[in-house]
Short mmCIF file of C-alpha atoms in Angstrom, two decimals:
data_model
loop_
_atom_site.label_atom_id
_atom_site.label_comp_id
_atom_site.label_asym_id
_atom_site.label_seq_id
_atom_site.Cartn_x
_atom_site.Cartn_y
_atom_site.Cartn_z
CA UNK A 15 9.46 2.89 14.86
CA UNK A 16 10.75 -0.30 13.25
CA UNK A 17 7.33 -1.01 11.80
CA UNK A 18 7.09 2.14 9.64
CA UNK A 19 8.64 0.83 6.42
CA UNK A 20 6.85 -2.52 6.63
CA UNK A 21 3.49 -0.87 7.32
CA UNK A 22 3.91 1.40 4.31
CA UNK A 23 4.65 -1.57 2.03
CA UNK A 24 1.81 -3.63 3.55
CA UNK A 25 -0.74 -0.85 3.02
CA UNK A 26 0.45 0.25 -0.41
CA UNK A 27 -2.01 -1.87 -2.42
CA UNK A 28 -4.92 -2.19 -0.01
CA UNK A 29 -6.11 -0.62 3.23
CA UNK A 30 -4.99 -2.91 6.03
CA UNK A 31 -4.00 -3.29 9.62
CA UNK A 32 -0.33 -4.19 9.74
CA UNK A 33 0.40 -6.49 12.71
CA UNK A 34 4.01 -7.00 13.74
CA UNK A 35 4.49 -9.45 16.61
CA UNK A 36 7.91 -9.31 18.17
CA UNK A 37 9.58 -10.77 21.22
CA UNK A 38 8.30 -8.03 23.54
CA UNK A 39 5.53 -6.10 21.81
CA UNK A 40 2.89 -6.30 19.11
CA UNK A 41 2.41 -3.30 16.85
CA UNK A 42 -0.96 -2.84 15.14
CA UNK A 43 -0.77 -0.15 12.49
CA UNK A 44 -3.89 0.87 10.58
CA UNK A 45 -2.90 1.91 7.04
CA UNK A 46 -5.48 3.65 4.89
CA UNK A 47 -4.89 5.11 1.42
CA UNK A 48 -1.21 4.17 1.80
CA UNK A 49 -0.83 6.26 4.97
CA UNK A 50 -0.26 4.92 8.52
CA UNK A 51 -2.92 6.24 10.90
CA UNK A 52 -1.02 5.44 14.07
CA UNK A 53 -0.18 7.79 16.90
CA UNK A 54 3.34 9.14 17.34
CA UNK A 55 4.10 7.98 20.91
CA UNK A 56 3.87 4.63 22.64
CA UNK A 57 1.66 6.20 25.31
CA UNK A 58 -0.89 7.32 22.72
CA UNK A 59 -0.61 4.04 20.81
CA UNK A 60 -1.28 2.03 23.98
CA UNK A 61 -4.45 4.04 24.54
CA UNK A 62 -5.67 3.40 20.98
CA UNK A 63 -5.02 -0.37 20.86
CA UNK A 64 -2.15 0.14 18.39
CA UNK A 65 0.50 -1.23 20.73
CA UNK A 66 0.28 -4.26 22.98
CA UNK A 67 3.09 -4.98 25.38
CA UNK A 68 2.60 -8.66 24.63
CA UNK A 69 5.22 -10.54 22.67
CA UNK A 70 6.02 -14.08 21.66
CA UNK A 71 9.01 -14.42 23.99
CA UNK A 72 9.50 -11.91 26.79
CA UNK A 73 6.07 -11.26 28.27
CA UNK A 74 5.83 -12.14 31.96
CA UNK A 75 2.93 -14.59 32.40
CA UNK A 76 1.83 -12.72 35.54
CA UNK A 77 1.55 -9.50 33.50
CA UNK A 78 -0.56 -11.24 30.87
CA UNK A 79 -3.14 -12.89 33.10
CA UNK A 80 -3.99 -13.32 36.75
CA UNK A 81 -5.61 -16.79 36.88
CA UNK A 82 -5.15 -20.25 35.42
CA UNK A 83 -7.95 -22.81 35.48
CA UNK A 84 -7.04 -26.42 36.17
CA UNK A 85 -9.98 -28.75 36.49
CA UNK A 86 -12.71 -26.81 38.22
CA UNK A 87 -10.32 -24.64 40.24
CA UNK A 88 -9.05 -21.21 39.26
CA UNK A 89 -5.58 -20.58 40.60
CA UNK A 90 -4.36 -17.05 41.12
CA UNK A 91 -0.88 -16.49 39.72
CA UNK A 92 2.18 -15.40 41.60
CA UNK A 93 3.27 -11.94 40.53
CA UNK A 94 6.91 -13.08 40.48
CA UNK A 95 8.76 -13.37 37.19
CA UNK A 96 8.77 -17.16 37.13
CA UNK A 97 7.93 -17.76 33.45
CA UNK A 98 7.36 -15.92 30.21
CA UNK A 99 5.42 -16.44 27.02
CA UNK A 100 8.40 -18.17 25.35
CA UNK A 101 7.92 -21.05 27.81
CA UNK A 102 4.30 -21.54 26.77
CA UNK A 103 5.06 -21.16 23.06
CA UNK A 104 7.95 -23.64 23.32
CA UNK A 105 5.74 -26.26 25.00
CA UNK A 106 2.99 -25.75 22.42
CA UNK A 107 5.46 -26.14 19.55
CA UNK A 108 4.92 -22.58 18.31
CA UNK A 109 8.65 -21.93 18.61
CA UNK A 110 11.71 -24.18 18.61
CA UNK A 111 14.39 -24.06 21.29
CA UNK A 112 16.65 -22.10 18.92
CA UNK A 113 13.86 -19.49 18.52
CA UNK A 114 13.91 -18.91 22.30
CA UNK A 115 16.45 -16.11 21.86
CA UNK A 116 15.96 -14.20 25.11
CA UNK A 117 17.13 -15.10 28.59
CA UNK A 118 14.84 -17.38 30.57
CA UNK A 119 13.10 -16.11 33.69
CA UNK A 120 15.25 -18.28 35.96
CA UNK A 121 18.48 -18.14 33.97
CA UNK A 122 18.42 -21.87 33.23
CA UNK A 123 18.01 -23.77 29.97
CA UNK A 124 15.44 -23.74 27.20
CA UNK A 125 14.35 -27.37 27.10
CA UNK A 126 10.72 -28.44 27.27
CA UNK A 127 11.30 -29.82 30.76
CA UNK A 128 12.78 -26.56 32.00
CA UNK A 129 9.95 -24.55 30.39
CA UNK A 130 7.39 -26.83 32.08
CA UNK A 131 9.11 -26.33 35.44
CA UNK A 132 8.97 -22.55 35.01
CA UNK A 133 5.28 -22.60 34.08
CA UNK A 134 4.48 -24.72 37.15
CA UNK A 135 6.15 -22.06 39.30
CA UNK A 136 3.62 -19.48 38.10
CA UNK A 137 1.03 -21.21 40.32
CA UNK A 138 3.65 -21.86 43.03
CA UNK A 139 3.91 -25.54 42.13
CA UNK A 140 6.52 -27.78 40.62
CA UNK A 141 6.44 -30.68 38.18
CA UNK A 142 5.87 -33.16 40.99
CA UNK A 143 2.55 -31.42 41.79
CA UNK A 144 1.43 -30.79 38.21
CA UNK A 145 1.58 -33.39 35.47
CA UNK A 146 2.45 -32.71 31.84
CA UNK A 147 -1.23 -32.52 30.83
CA UNK A 148 -1.93 -29.80 33.41
CA UNK A 149 1.13 -27.81 32.35
CA UNK A 150 0.03 -28.07 28.71
CA UNK A 151 -3.43 -26.80 29.75
CA UNK A 152 -1.68 -23.83 31.35
CA UNK A 153 0.35 -23.19 28.17
CA UNK A 154 -2.84 -23.34 26.09
CA UNK A 155 -4.59 -20.82 28.34
CA UNK A 156 -1.62 -18.47 28.07
CA UNK A 157 -1.70 -18.75 24.27
CA UNK A 158 -5.48 -18.22 24.18
CA UNK A 159 -5.18 -15.13 26.36
CA UNK A 160 -2.59 -13.64 24.00
CA UNK A 161 -4.62 -14.58 20.93
CA UNK A 162 -7.86 -13.17 22.34
CA UNK A 163 -6.23 -9.91 23.38
CA UNK A 164 -4.74 -9.49 19.90
CA UNK A 165 -8.07 -10.33 18.23
CA UNK A 166 -9.84 -7.78 20.44
CA UNK A 167 -7.37 -5.03 19.48
CA UNK A 168 -7.60 -5.91 15.77
CA UNK A 169 -11.40 -5.85 15.91
CA UNK A 170 -11.41 -2.44 17.61
CA UNK A 171 -9.08 -0.99 14.97
CA UNK A 172 -10.90 -2.66 12.06
CA UNK A 173 -14.21 -1.24 13.24
CA UNK A 174 -12.83 2.21 13.97
CA UNK A 175 -11.09 2.58 10.60
CA UNK A 176 -13.37 0.47 8.37
CA UNK A 177 -10.52 -1.88 7.47
CA UNK A 178 -11.07 -5.60 6.90
CA UNK A 179 -7.61 -6.69 5.73
CA UNK A 180 -4.87 -7.85 8.10
CA UNK A 181 -1.20 -8.16 7.08
CA UNK A 182 1.08 -9.88 9.57
CA UNK A 183 4.81 -10.00 10.18
#
């Protein structure tokens, strides 16, 4: 429970939902009257929207979403571990290559070109079939999916606990 101390500090002055996004998971901890209201096991936290197995780096794209829209066509994703969220965040400029601290899905480098190649593989293509604009559209959809899922969980917790303040880490 790495988030415990931070959540206690974050909720000391004001009721809040403490959000800690890591490489693999996102913890959402409601803190009311200085006390965390979270469940004690990951299983229970998953069921109450307090834990998302969605991180900035390690999340398999195929676990996050099942379709990518390019033009007017929706492409189903391969379930293989071809790319991860770090690839999308790197292409979007949300992280730098030195922030890409986990292994890549294919064991190769962490350049923008290599990240683009991995993202193309998610729809069983390569960079000769998809241009840079299409790969950036894919990266944006991956980011939006993560953002929307996080917003949904925060809204559920805010409504349930009557908390309107978010503190992030």
